[in-house]
Short mmCIF file of C-alpha atoms in Angstrom, two decimals:
data_model
loop_
_atom_site.label_atom_id
_atom_site.label_comp_id
_atom_site.label_asym_id
_atom_site.label_seq_id
_atom_site.Cartn_x
_atom_site.Cartn_y
_atom_site.Cartn_z
CA MET D 1 0.00 0.00 0.00
CA GLU D 2 2.68 2.47 1.06
CA SER D 3 4.98 1.63 -1.81
CA LEU D 4 2.21 2.23 -4.32
CA THR D 5 1.51 5.72 -2.94
CA ILE D 6 5.15 6.60 -3.11
CA LEU D 7 5.52 5.41 -6.67
CA ASP D 8 2.37 7.31 -7.70
CA ASN D 9 3.81 10.47 -6.26
CA MET D 10 7.03 9.83 -8.10
CA ASN D 11 5.04 9.43 -11.29
CA VAL D 12 3.22 12.75 -10.83
CA LEU D 13 6.40 14.59 -10.09
CA LEU D 14 8.19 13.20 -13.10
CA CYS D 15 5.26 14.13 -15.37
CA SER D 16 5.40 17.77 -14.26
CA ILE D 17 9.15 17.86 -14.70
CA ASN D 18 8.76 16.53 -18.23
CA THR D 19 6.29 19.27 -19.16
CA LEU D 20 8.66 21.83 -17.77
CA LYS D 21 11.35 20.36 -19.97
CA ARG D 22 9.12 20.71 -23.00
CA LEU D 23 8.42 24.34 -22.14
CA TYR D 24 12.14 24.87 -21.78
CA ASP D 25 12.66 23.58 -25.30
CA ILE D 26 10.13 26.09 -26.63
CA SER D 27 11.54 29.14 -24.86
CA ALA D 28 15.20 28.20 -25.34
CA VAL D 29 16.62 30.93 -23.13
CA GLU D 30 20.30 30.21 -22.93
CA VAL D 31 21.53 31.62 -19.67
CA GLY D 32 25.13 31.23 -18.82
CA GLN D 33 25.89 29.19 -21.92
CA HIS D 34 29.34 29.91 -23.19
CA PHE D 35 31.15 29.06 -26.38
CA TYR D 36 34.41 27.64 -25.12
CA TRP D 37 37.76 27.77 -26.78
CA GLN D 38 40.87 26.27 -25.36
CA ILE D 39 44.09 28.25 -25.26
CA GLY D 40 46.99 26.37 -23.77
CA GLY D 41 45.53 24.54 -20.83
CA PHE D 42 42.85 27.18 -20.20
CA LEU D 43 39.31 27.75 -21.31
CA VAL D 44 38.09 31.08 -22.61
CA HIS D 45 34.66 32.43 -23.38
CA ALA D 46 35.03 32.83 -27.11
CA GLN D 47 31.80 34.77 -27.53
CA VAL D 48 33.15 37.49 -25.23
CA LEU D 49 36.42 37.68 -27.11
CA ILE D 50 34.73 37.83 -30.52
CA THR D 51 32.34 40.60 -29.54
CA SER D 52 35.10 42.53 -27.79
CA TRP D 53 37.15 42.41 -30.99
CA VAL D 54 34.18 43.79 -32.90
CA VAL D 55 33.80 46.63 -30.37
CA ILE D 56 37.51 47.45 -30.54
CA ALA D 57 37.36 47.41 -34.33
CA ILE D 58 34.39 49.80 -34.34
CA LEU D 59 36.16 52.22 -32.01
CA LEU D 60 39.53 52.22 -33.76
CA VAL D 61 38.26 52.30 -37.33
CA SER D 62 35.82 55.14 -36.72
CA ALA D 63 38.47 57.12 -34.84
CA ILE D 64 41.05 56.64 -37.58
CA LEU D 65 38.59 57.62 -40.31
CA VAL D 66 37.59 60.83 -38.58
CA ILE D 67 40.88 62.02 -37.20
CA ARG D 68 42.73 61.74 -40.49
CA ASN D 69 41.69 65.16 -41.74
CA LEU D 70 41.08 67.73 -39.04
CA GLN D 71 39.40 71.00 -40.02
CA THR D 72 39.15 74.20 -38.01
CA ILE D 73 35.43 74.23 -38.74
CA PRO D 74 34.60 70.61 -37.97
CA THR D 75 32.63 68.19 -40.08
CA PHE D 76 29.78 66.20 -38.52
CA GLY D 77 31.99 63.25 -37.56
CA GLN D 78 34.77 65.41 -36.21
CA ASN D 79 32.24 67.44 -34.27
CA LEU D 80 30.84 64.27 -32.70
CA PHE D 81 34.28 63.08 -31.67
CA GLU D 82 35.15 66.52 -30.33
CA TYR D 83 31.96 66.49 -28.27
CA VAL D 84 32.80 63.07 -26.86
CA LEU D 85 36.34 64.15 -26.00
CA GLU D 86 35.11 67.32 -24.32
CA PHE D 87 32.57 65.31 -22.37
CA ILE D 88 35.22 62.87 -21.18
CA ARG D 89 37.58 65.73 -20.30
CA ASP D 90 34.80 67.38 -18.34
CA VAL D 91 34.05 64.22 -16.38
CA SER D 92 37.74 63.69 -15.63
CA LYS D 93 38.28 67.31 -14.66
CA THR D 94 35.28 67.40 -12.37
CA GLN D 95 36.28 64.24 -10.54
CA ILE D 96 40.07 64.35 -10.57
CA GLY D 97 40.83 68.07 -10.48
CA GLU D 98 43.62 69.97 -12.14
CA GLU D 99 45.93 67.03 -12.85
CA TYR D 100 43.32 65.29 -14.98
CA GLY D 101 45.34 65.32 -18.20
CA PRO D 102 47.19 61.97 -17.97
CA TRP D 103 44.02 60.15 -16.94
CA VAL D 104 41.85 61.17 -19.90
CA PRO D 105 42.89 58.19 -22.06
CA PHE D 106 42.07 55.70 -19.29
CA ILE D 107 38.70 57.20 -18.36
CA GLY D 108 37.88 57.82 -22.01
CA THR D 109 38.66 54.28 -23.08
CA LEU D 110 36.67 52.94 -20.13
CA PHE D 111 33.66 55.02 -21.05
CA LEU D 112 33.86 54.33 -24.78
CA PHE D 113 34.51 50.60 -24.45
CA ILE D 114 31.64 50.04 -22.04
CA PHE D 115 29.28 52.34 -23.95
CA VAL D 116 29.95 50.80 -27.34
CA SER D 117 29.86 47.28 -25.87
CA ASN D 118 26.48 47.85 -24.26
CA TRP D 119 24.92 49.54 -27.24
CA SER D 120 26.39 46.98 -29.66
CA GLY D 121 24.82 44.26 -27.56
CA ALA D 122 21.47 45.97 -27.82
CA LEU D 123 21.56 47.27 -31.38
CA LEU D 124 23.68 44.96 -33.53
CA PRO D 125 21.96 41.86 -34.95
CA TRP D 126 24.22 39.30 -33.32
CA LYS D 127 21.72 36.46 -33.76
CA ILE D 128 22.63 36.30 -37.45
CA ILE D 129 25.86 34.60 -36.48
CA GLN D 130 25.04 31.19 -35.05
CA LEU D 131 27.55 29.82 -32.62
CA PRO D 132 27.80 26.10 -32.01
CA HIS D 133 27.11 26.74 -28.36
CA GLY D 134 25.93 29.84 -26.58
CA GLU D 135 25.27 33.09 -28.39
CA LEU D 136 26.91 36.41 -29.20
CA ALA D 137 25.87 39.38 -27.07
CA ALA D 138 27.41 42.40 -25.36
CA PRO D 139 30.85 41.53 -24.01
CA THR D 140 29.92 43.27 -20.78
CA ASN D 141 27.29 40.66 -19.98
CA ASP D 142 30.10 38.36 -18.88
CA ILE D 143 31.48 38.50 -15.36
CA ASN D 144 35.03 38.24 -16.70
CA THR D 145 34.83 41.51 -18.62
CA THR D 146 33.31 43.56 -15.84
CA VAL D 147 35.65 42.18 -13.19
CA ALA D 148 38.60 42.83 -15.51
CA LEU D 149 37.56 46.47 -15.91
CA ALA D 150 36.93 46.85 -12.19
CA LEU D 151 40.33 45.38 -11.31
CA LEU D 152 42.01 47.71 -13.78
CA THR D 153 40.25 50.61 -12.06
CA SER D 154 41.51 49.36 -8.70
CA VAL D 155 45.05 49.15 -10.02
CA ALA D 156 44.65 52.61 -11.53
CA TYR D 157 43.63 54.35 -8.34
CA PHE D 158 46.30 52.56 -6.32
CA TYR D 159 48.88 53.57 -8.89
CA ALA D 160 47.60 57.17 -8.83
CA GLY D 161 47.82 57.40 -5.06
CA LEU D 162 51.21 55.71 -4.80
CA SER D 163 52.80 57.68 -7.61
CA LYS D 164 51.59 60.97 -6.16
CA LYS D 165 52.16 60.43 -2.47
CA GLY D 166 54.51 57.47 -2.27
CA LEU D 167 54.11 55.34 0.83
CA ALA D 168 52.30 58.18 2.61
CA TYR D 169 49.34 57.06 0.53
CA PHE D 170 48.72 54.33 3.08
CA SER D 171 48.04 56.93 5.74
CA LYS D 172 44.63 57.34 4.17
CA TYR D 173 43.59 54.12 5.87
CA ILE D 174 43.71 55.80 9.24
CA GLN D 175 42.06 59.02 8.08
CA PRO D 176 40.12 60.58 9.71
CA THR D 177 40.34 58.22 12.69
CA PRO D 178 42.11 54.84 13.13
CA ILE D 179 38.82 53.30 14.27
CA LEU D 180 37.73 53.32 10.62
CA LEU D 181 40.72 51.20 9.55
CA PRO D 182 38.68 47.98 8.92
CA ILE D 183 36.10 49.93 6.96
CA ASN D 184 38.77 51.59 4.84
CA ILE D 185 40.37 48.25 4.09
CA LEU D 186 36.96 46.82 3.26
CA GLU D 187 36.43 49.69 0.84
CA ASP D 188 39.32 48.46 -1.25
CA PHE D 189 37.41 45.25 -1.80
CA THR D 190 33.92 46.65 -2.16
CA LYS D 191 34.91 49.26 -4.73
CA PRO D 192 35.84 46.82 -7.52
CA LEU D 193 33.13 44.41 -6.40
CA SER D 194 30.38 46.98 -6.67
CA LEU D 195 31.72 48.38 -9.94
CA SER D 196 31.83 44.99 -11.60
CA PHE D 197 28.53 43.69 -10.30
CA ARG D 198 26.64 46.89 -11.04
CA LEU D 199 27.64 46.74 -14.69
CA PHE D 200 27.32 42.96 -15.02
CA GLY D 201 23.91 42.84 -13.36
CA ASN D 202 22.49 45.73 -15.37
CA ILE D 203 23.58 44.44 -18.74
CA LEU D 204 22.79 40.76 -18.19
CA ALA D 205 19.43 41.48 -16.60
CA ASP D 206 18.41 43.80 -19.40
CA GLU D 207 19.35 41.19 -21.98
CA LEU D 208 17.39 38.52 -20.13
CA VAL D 209 14.30 40.70 -19.80
CA VAL D 210 14.36 41.53 -23.48
CA VAL D 211 14.89 37.92 -24.51
CA VAL D 212 12.10 36.65 -22.27
CA LEU D 213 9.71 39.35 -23.45
CA VAL D 214 10.55 38.66 -27.06
CA SER D 215 9.97 34.96 -26.56
CA LEU D 216 6.58 35.67 -24.99
CA VAL D 217 5.23 38.68 -26.96
CA PRO D 218 7.55 39.33 -29.87
CA LEU D 219 5.70 42.25 -31.48
CA VAL D 220 5.48 45.61 -29.73
CA VAL D 221 5.83 45.05 -26.02
CA PRO D 222 9.63 44.54 -25.91
CA ILE D 223 10.33 47.86 -27.64
CA PRO D 224 9.96 50.18 -24.61
CA VAL D 225 12.10 47.76 -22.61
CA MET D 226 14.71 47.90 -25.37
CA PHE D 227 14.75 51.68 -25.23
CA LEU D 228 15.02 51.51 -21.46
CA GLY D 229 17.91 49.13 -21.98
CA LEU D 230 19.69 51.57 -24.28
CA PHE D 231 19.19 54.37 -21.78
CA THR D 232 20.34 52.45 -18.71
CA SER D 233 23.30 50.87 -20.47
CA GLY D 234 24.48 54.31 -21.55
CA ILE D 235 24.06 55.55 -18.00
CA GLN D 236 25.98 52.54 -16.68
CA ALA D 237 28.92 53.37 -18.93
CA LEU D 238 28.89 56.93 -17.61
CA ILE D 239 28.60 55.75 -14.02
CA PHE D 240 31.51 53.33 -14.37
CA ALA D 241 33.74 56.00 -15.87
CA THR D 242 32.68 58.65 -13.36
CA LEU D 243 33.24 56.36 -10.39
CA ALA D 244 36.63 55.30 -11.72
CA ALA D 245 37.59 58.96 -12.06
CA ALA D 246 36.21 59.69 -8.60
CA TYR D 247 38.31 56.92 -7.03
CA ILE D 248 41.40 58.21 -8.81
CA GLY D 249 40.63 61.76 -7.72
CA GLU D 250 40.10 60.60 -4.17
CA SER D 251 43.50 58.91 -4.16
CA ILE D 252 45.25 61.93 -5.61
CA GLU D 253 43.61 64.66 -3.59
CA GLY D 254 45.70 66.48 -1.06
CA HIS D 255 44.97 67.03 2.58
CA HIS D 256 41.51 68.12 3.57
CA MET V 1 26.26 21.48 -9.74
CA ALA V 2 24.18 18.76 -11.27
CA ASN V 3 26.87 16.24 -10.35
CA MET V 4 26.72 17.38 -6.74
CA ILE V 5 22.97 16.92 -6.65
CA MET V 6 23.35 13.53 -8.27
CA ALA V 7 25.92 12.46 -5.72
CA SER V 8 23.72 13.52 -2.83
CA SER V 9 20.73 11.85 -4.42
CA ARG V 10 22.54 8.55 -4.57
CA THR V 11 22.83 8.44 -0.78
CA LEU V 12 19.20 9.51 -0.47
CA ILE V 13 18.07 6.75 -2.76
CA ARG V 14 20.01 4.17 -0.77
CA ALA V 15 18.53 5.39 2.48
CA SER V 16 14.97 5.63 1.22
CA THR V 17 14.78 2.33 -0.55
CA ALA V 18 16.31 0.55 2.43
CA SER V 19 12.84 -0.14 3.82
CA LEU V 20 11.26 -0.96 0.46
CA PRO V 21 11.26 -4.21 -1.45
CA PRO V 22 13.19 -3.80 -4.71
CA PRO V 23 10.70 -2.88 -7.53
CA PRO V 24 10.59 -5.51 -10.28
CA PRO V 25 12.09 -4.30 -13.59
CA SER V 26 8.81 -4.78 -15.46
CA GLN V 27 7.10 -2.25 -13.24
CA LYS V 28 9.58 0.45 -14.30
CA LEU V 29 7.66 3.54 -15.38
CA PRO V 30 7.70 4.28 -19.13
CA ILE V 31 8.68 7.93 -18.57
CA LEU V 32 11.93 6.89 -17.02
CA ASN V 33 13.07 5.06 -20.14
CA HIS V 34 15.16 7.87 -21.63
CA ILE V 35 17.02 8.56 -18.40
CA THR V 36 20.51 7.18 -18.39
CA LEU V 37 21.30 6.79 -14.75
CA PRO V 38 23.75 4.65 -12.92
CA ARG V 39 21.67 1.71 -11.83
CA LEU V 40 20.33 1.72 -8.30
CA GLN V 41 22.70 -0.46 -6.38
CA LEU V 42 20.08 -2.80 -5.00
CA PRO V 43 22.24 -5.76 -3.94
CA LEU V 44 24.13 -3.45 -1.56
CA LEU V 45 20.91 -2.56 0.26
CA ASN V 46 20.58 -5.95 1.80
CA ASN V 47 23.91 -5.45 3.54
CA LEU V 48 22.97 -2.03 4.89
CA SER V 49 19.75 -3.17 6.60
CA LEU V 50 18.76 0.22 7.88
CA LYS V 51 15.74 -0.09 10.11
CA ILE V 52 14.11 3.29 10.75
CA PRO V 53 11.57 2.97 13.56
CA ILE V 54 9.16 5.84 12.69
CA PRO V 55 5.33 5.96 13.10
CA ASN V 56 3.39 5.55 9.89
CA PRO V 57 1.95 9.01 8.85
CA ASN V 58 5.29 10.71 9.47
CA GLN V 59 6.99 8.06 7.42
CA THR V 60 4.68 8.81 4.49
CA LEU V 61 5.42 12.52 4.66
CA LYS V 62 9.12 11.94 5.02
CA SER V 63 9.28 9.54 2.12
CA LEU V 64 7.19 11.93 0.02
CA SER V 65 9.64 14.77 0.56
CA VAL V 66 12.56 12.44 -0.04
CA LEU V 67 10.95 11.29 -3.26
CA ALA V 68 10.40 14.87 -4.37
CA ALA V 69 14.08 15.49 -3.87
CA THR V 70 15.06 12.34 -5.71
CA SER V 71 12.75 13.05 -8.61
CA LEU V 72 14.11 16.57 -8.95
CA ALA V 73 17.56 15.03 -8.82
CA LEU V 74 16.57 12.48 -11.45
CA ALA V 75 15.25 15.10 -13.80
CA PRO V 76 18.25 17.50 -14.09
CA PRO V 77 20.57 14.83 -15.50
CA SER V 78 18.22 14.55 -18.49
CA LEU V 79 18.15 18.32 -18.97
CA ALA V 80 21.85 18.44 -18.18
CA ALA V 81 22.56 16.94 -21.56
CA GLU V 82 21.31 20.23 -23.02
CA ILE V 83 22.21 22.72 -20.23
CA GLU V 84 25.76 21.57 -19.60
CA LYS V 85 26.74 23.58 -16.51
CA ALA V 86 24.84 26.88 -16.69
CA ALA V 87 27.70 29.00 -15.51
CA LEU V 88 27.23 32.69 -14.79
CA PHE V 89 30.20 33.10 -12.49
CA ASP V 90 32.66 31.27 -14.65
CA PHE V 91 36.07 32.91 -14.25
CA ASN V 92 38.74 31.80 -16.63
CA LEU V 93 41.49 33.02 -18.92
CA THR V 94 39.01 35.45 -20.49
CA LEU V 95 39.62 37.88 -17.62
CA PRO V 96 43.32 38.57 -18.19
CA ILE V 97 42.79 38.52 -21.95
CA ILE V 98 40.18 41.26 -21.66
CA MET V 99 42.53 43.22 -19.40
CA VAL V 100 45.29 43.05 -21.99
CA GLU V 101 42.88 43.95 -24.79
CA PHE V 102 41.65 46.94 -22.84
CA LEU V 103 45.15 48.23 -22.16
CA LEU V 104 46.12 47.84 -25.81
CA LEU V 105 42.90 49.63 -26.80
CA MET V 106 43.75 52.44 -24.40
CA VAL V 107 47.20 52.94 -25.91
CA ALA V 108 45.84 52.76 -29.45
CA LEU V 109 42.98 55.18 -28.82
CA ASP V 110 45.35 57.58 -27.14
CA LYS V 111 47.65 57.58 -30.15
CA VAL V 112 44.88 57.74 -32.71
CA TYR V 113 42.15 59.82 -31.10
CA PHE V 114 42.73 61.46 -27.73
CA SER V 115 46.16 62.99 -28.28
CA PRO V 116 45.85 64.31 -31.85
CA LEU V 117 42.31 65.61 -31.45
CA GLY V 118 43.05 67.03 -28.02
CA LYS V 119 46.10 68.87 -29.29
CA PHE V 120 44.16 70.17 -32.30
CA MET V 121 41.33 71.45 -30.10
CA ASP V 122 43.71 73.12 -27.65
CA GLU V 123 45.60 74.85 -30.46
CA ARG V 124 42.37 76.06 -32.00
CA ASP V 125 41.23 77.40 -28.64
CA ALA V 126 44.51 79.22 -28.13
CA ALA V 127 44.37 80.75 -31.61
CA ILE V 128 40.84 81.98 -31.09
CA ARG V 129 41.70 83.42 -27.72
CA GLU V 130 44.68 85.22 -29.20
CA LYS V 131 42.58 86.72 -31.95
CA LEU V 132 39.99 87.88 -29.45
CA SER V 133 42.59 89.49 -27.23
CA SER V 134 44.29 91.17 -30.19
CA VAL V 135 40.98 92.70 -31.22
CA LYS V 136 40.58 94.15 -27.79
CA ASP V 137 44.10 95.66 -27.97
CA THR V 138 43.45 97.67 -31.17
CA SER V 139 40.42 99.29 -29.64
CA SER V 140 42.54 100.50 -26.76
CA GLU V 141 45.13 101.67 -29.27
CA VAL V 142 42.49 103.74 -30.96
CA LYS V 143 41.65 105.30 -27.65
CA GLN V 144 45.30 106.11 -27.10
CA LEU V 145 45.53 107.76 -30.49
CA GLU V 146 42.47 109.82 -29.73
CA GLU V 147 43.98 110.98 -26.49
CA GLN V 148 47.17 111.84 -28.27
CA ALA V 149 45.25 113.90 -30.78
CA VAL V 150 43.47 115.78 -28.04
CA ALA V 151 46.75 116.43 -26.29
CA VAL V 152 48.34 117.68 -29.49
CA MET V 153 45.43 120.02 -30.08
CA LYS V 154 45.72 121.37 -26.60
CA ALA V 155 49.42 121.90 -27.00
CA ALA V 156 48.89 123.70 -30.27
CA ARG V 157 46.31 125.96 -28.77
CA ALA V 158 48.56 126.72 -25.87
CA GLU V 159 51.35 127.58 -28.25
CA ILE V 160 49.17 129.84 -30.24
CA SER V 161 47.93 131.72 -27.24
CA ALA V 162 51.43 132.04 -25.89
CA ALA V 163 52.67 133.41 -29.20
CA LEU V 164 49.76 135.75 -29.32
CA ASN V 165 50.47 137.05 -25.87
CA GLN V 166 54.06 137.60 -26.70
CA MET V 167 53.25 139.48 -29.83
CA LYS V 168 50.90 141.63 -27.91
CA LYS V 169 53.55 142.44 -25.40
CA GLU V 170 56.08 143.34 -28.07
CA THR V 171 53.76 145.62 -29.95
CA GLN V 172 52.77 147.28 -26.72
CA ALA V 173 56.38 147.89 -25.90
CA GLU V 174 56.94 149.44 -29.31
CA VAL V 175 53.92 151.57 -28.97
CA GLU V 176 55.03 152.79 -25.59
CA GLU V 177 58.46 153.56 -26.97
CA LYS V 178 57.02 155.63 -29.73
CA ILE V 179 54.75 157.43 -27.34
CA ALA V 180 57.70 158.16 -25.10
CA GLU V 181 59.67 159.49 -28.04
CA GLY V 182 56.86 161.64 -29.17
CA ARG V 183 56.38 162.96 -25.72
CA LYS V 184 60.02 163.86 -25.47
CA LYS V 185 59.90 165.68 -28.73
CA VAL V 186 56.88 167.55 -27.70
CA GLU V 187 58.42 168.39 -24.40
CA ALA V 188 61.60 169.58 -26.05
CA GLU V 189 59.68 171.78 -28.44
CA LEU V 190 57.67 173.07 -25.56
CA GLN V 191 60.81 173.96 -23.70
CA GLU V 192 62.16 175.74 -26.75
CA ALA V 193 59.01 177.60 -27.17
CA LEU V 194 58.98 178.59 -23.55
CA ALA V 195 62.55 179.66 -23.68
CA SER V 196 61.94 181.74 -26.77
CA LEU V 197 58.92 183.21 -25.16
CA GLU V 198 60.97 184.08 -22.14
CA LYS V 199 63.53 185.74 -24.37
CA GLN V 200 60.93 187.69 -26.15
CA LYS V 201 59.44 188.65 -22.89
CA GLU V 202 62.71 189.97 -21.66
CA GLU V 203 63.40 191.74 -24.91
CA THR V 204 60.08 193.34 -24.86
CA ILE V 205 60.55 194.23 -21.25
CA LYS V 206 63.90 195.66 -22.13
CA SER V 207 62.46 197.58 -25.06
CA LEU V 208 59.60 198.57 -22.92
CA ASP V 209 62.05 199.80 -20.34
CA SER V 210 63.72 202.09 -22.82
CA GLN V 211 60.40 203.21 -24.15
CA ILE V 212 59.22 203.69 -20.68
CA THR V 213 62.18 206.06 -19.91
CA ALA V 214 61.72 207.91 -23.16
CA LEU V 215 58.06 208.22 -22.49
CA SER V 216 58.65 209.37 -18.99
CA GLN V 217 61.03 212.05 -20.17
CA GLU V 218 58.57 213.28 -22.64
CA ILE V 219 55.93 213.32 -20.05
CA VAL V 220 58.19 215.33 -17.80
CA LYS V 221 58.94 217.76 -20.58
CA LYS V 222 55.42 218.20 -21.30
CA VAL V 223 54.40 218.46 -17.75
CA LEU V 224 57.13 220.89 -16.93
CA PRO V 225 57.13 223.24 -19.87
CA THR V 226 58.91 226.12 -18.45
CA VAL V 227 61.78 224.85 -17.11
#
């Protein structure tokens, strides 16, 4: 008697799991599926590398094409690039202060790479290229990219502080009072953590929402969400660059 | 992750089926046919002989929950053939490769975009600022020239008035000289005239004197005829 009940329950459960599996086949949302290559003894996420090469190509080719022939009265393309450069310089100057000059390439590349990555993920028709496993999307939807950028930012603000103040830089851990020493040390871990996860979460979540919406109601409903995605991904690029500049500025700044 | 769940499920299966008679192979449910599982190690169970002394209703509930867990564990291996470790937090060599790519991109963009365009913009700004400031300078120059002109005019006028005054003084001096000369002449002639008049007066007085004596003698003669 008992054994029968248990087997019946098992039967019911397995039926429901099977229907779920069929639904899964219909929706085919591939989360966390990567296209693996092997380099040496290590695996890499090839889809991230491929899309990052595309982003780099877009940036470099457009820059080279525009900057070849500079006019005093700028053309449309030159004007756009000048606007972007002024914007980046403004962000750097506001956050870092007077010595912002050497940091413009770093902050600028950060902003442009993240911005073009995010918008390429949203706007370019990546689905045309079928990968054997996984799919192409924004390179910033991968934890490796965002953590790489965040670690570079960490290195950058450490380098800024050390090169400006030498070993006196480490006195900032006991400013303004030594009681805050554990919190200050913790900050050095939370800064790159928050930077990377903010960007990663925003981009991946937006992609997922759009994909799920498209799989459910492919006609009109996903479009506002796509626009929201463009807007927030642009903002995320700005936030990443601004925070990076702010951390650098904080390391460089003199005494209060 | 699926492997972990499978490993834990194996122990669960052994524990749960300890109290059950082994199900005959013919009774195997048709749905389970496509699952490729390691076979339940039934011969081992007889050696384990786990006797769980639990009252009946609780045993049903417990075995139900255990079965739910096992069925969920049975299902993922079938999906696992398609999922194949859904890995969101999969760190690998991609991280350092992206770092290197980013640094190379930074150097390249700096050489191609930030430096040349930045220098061009700064030079253009400086040129415009210079032109603006030079325009301001000529307007002040014009003001200076105006002031100079005014000063020159003033100086000229002052000169003229000074020259005029001097001329006036000179002519006045001449005039006074001439007047003085004339006056002297007139005075001299006056003196001459006075002197001549004096002379005449004395001559007439002298002549009068003689006439007066003559006359007086005649008067005496006439008055004194007989004498």
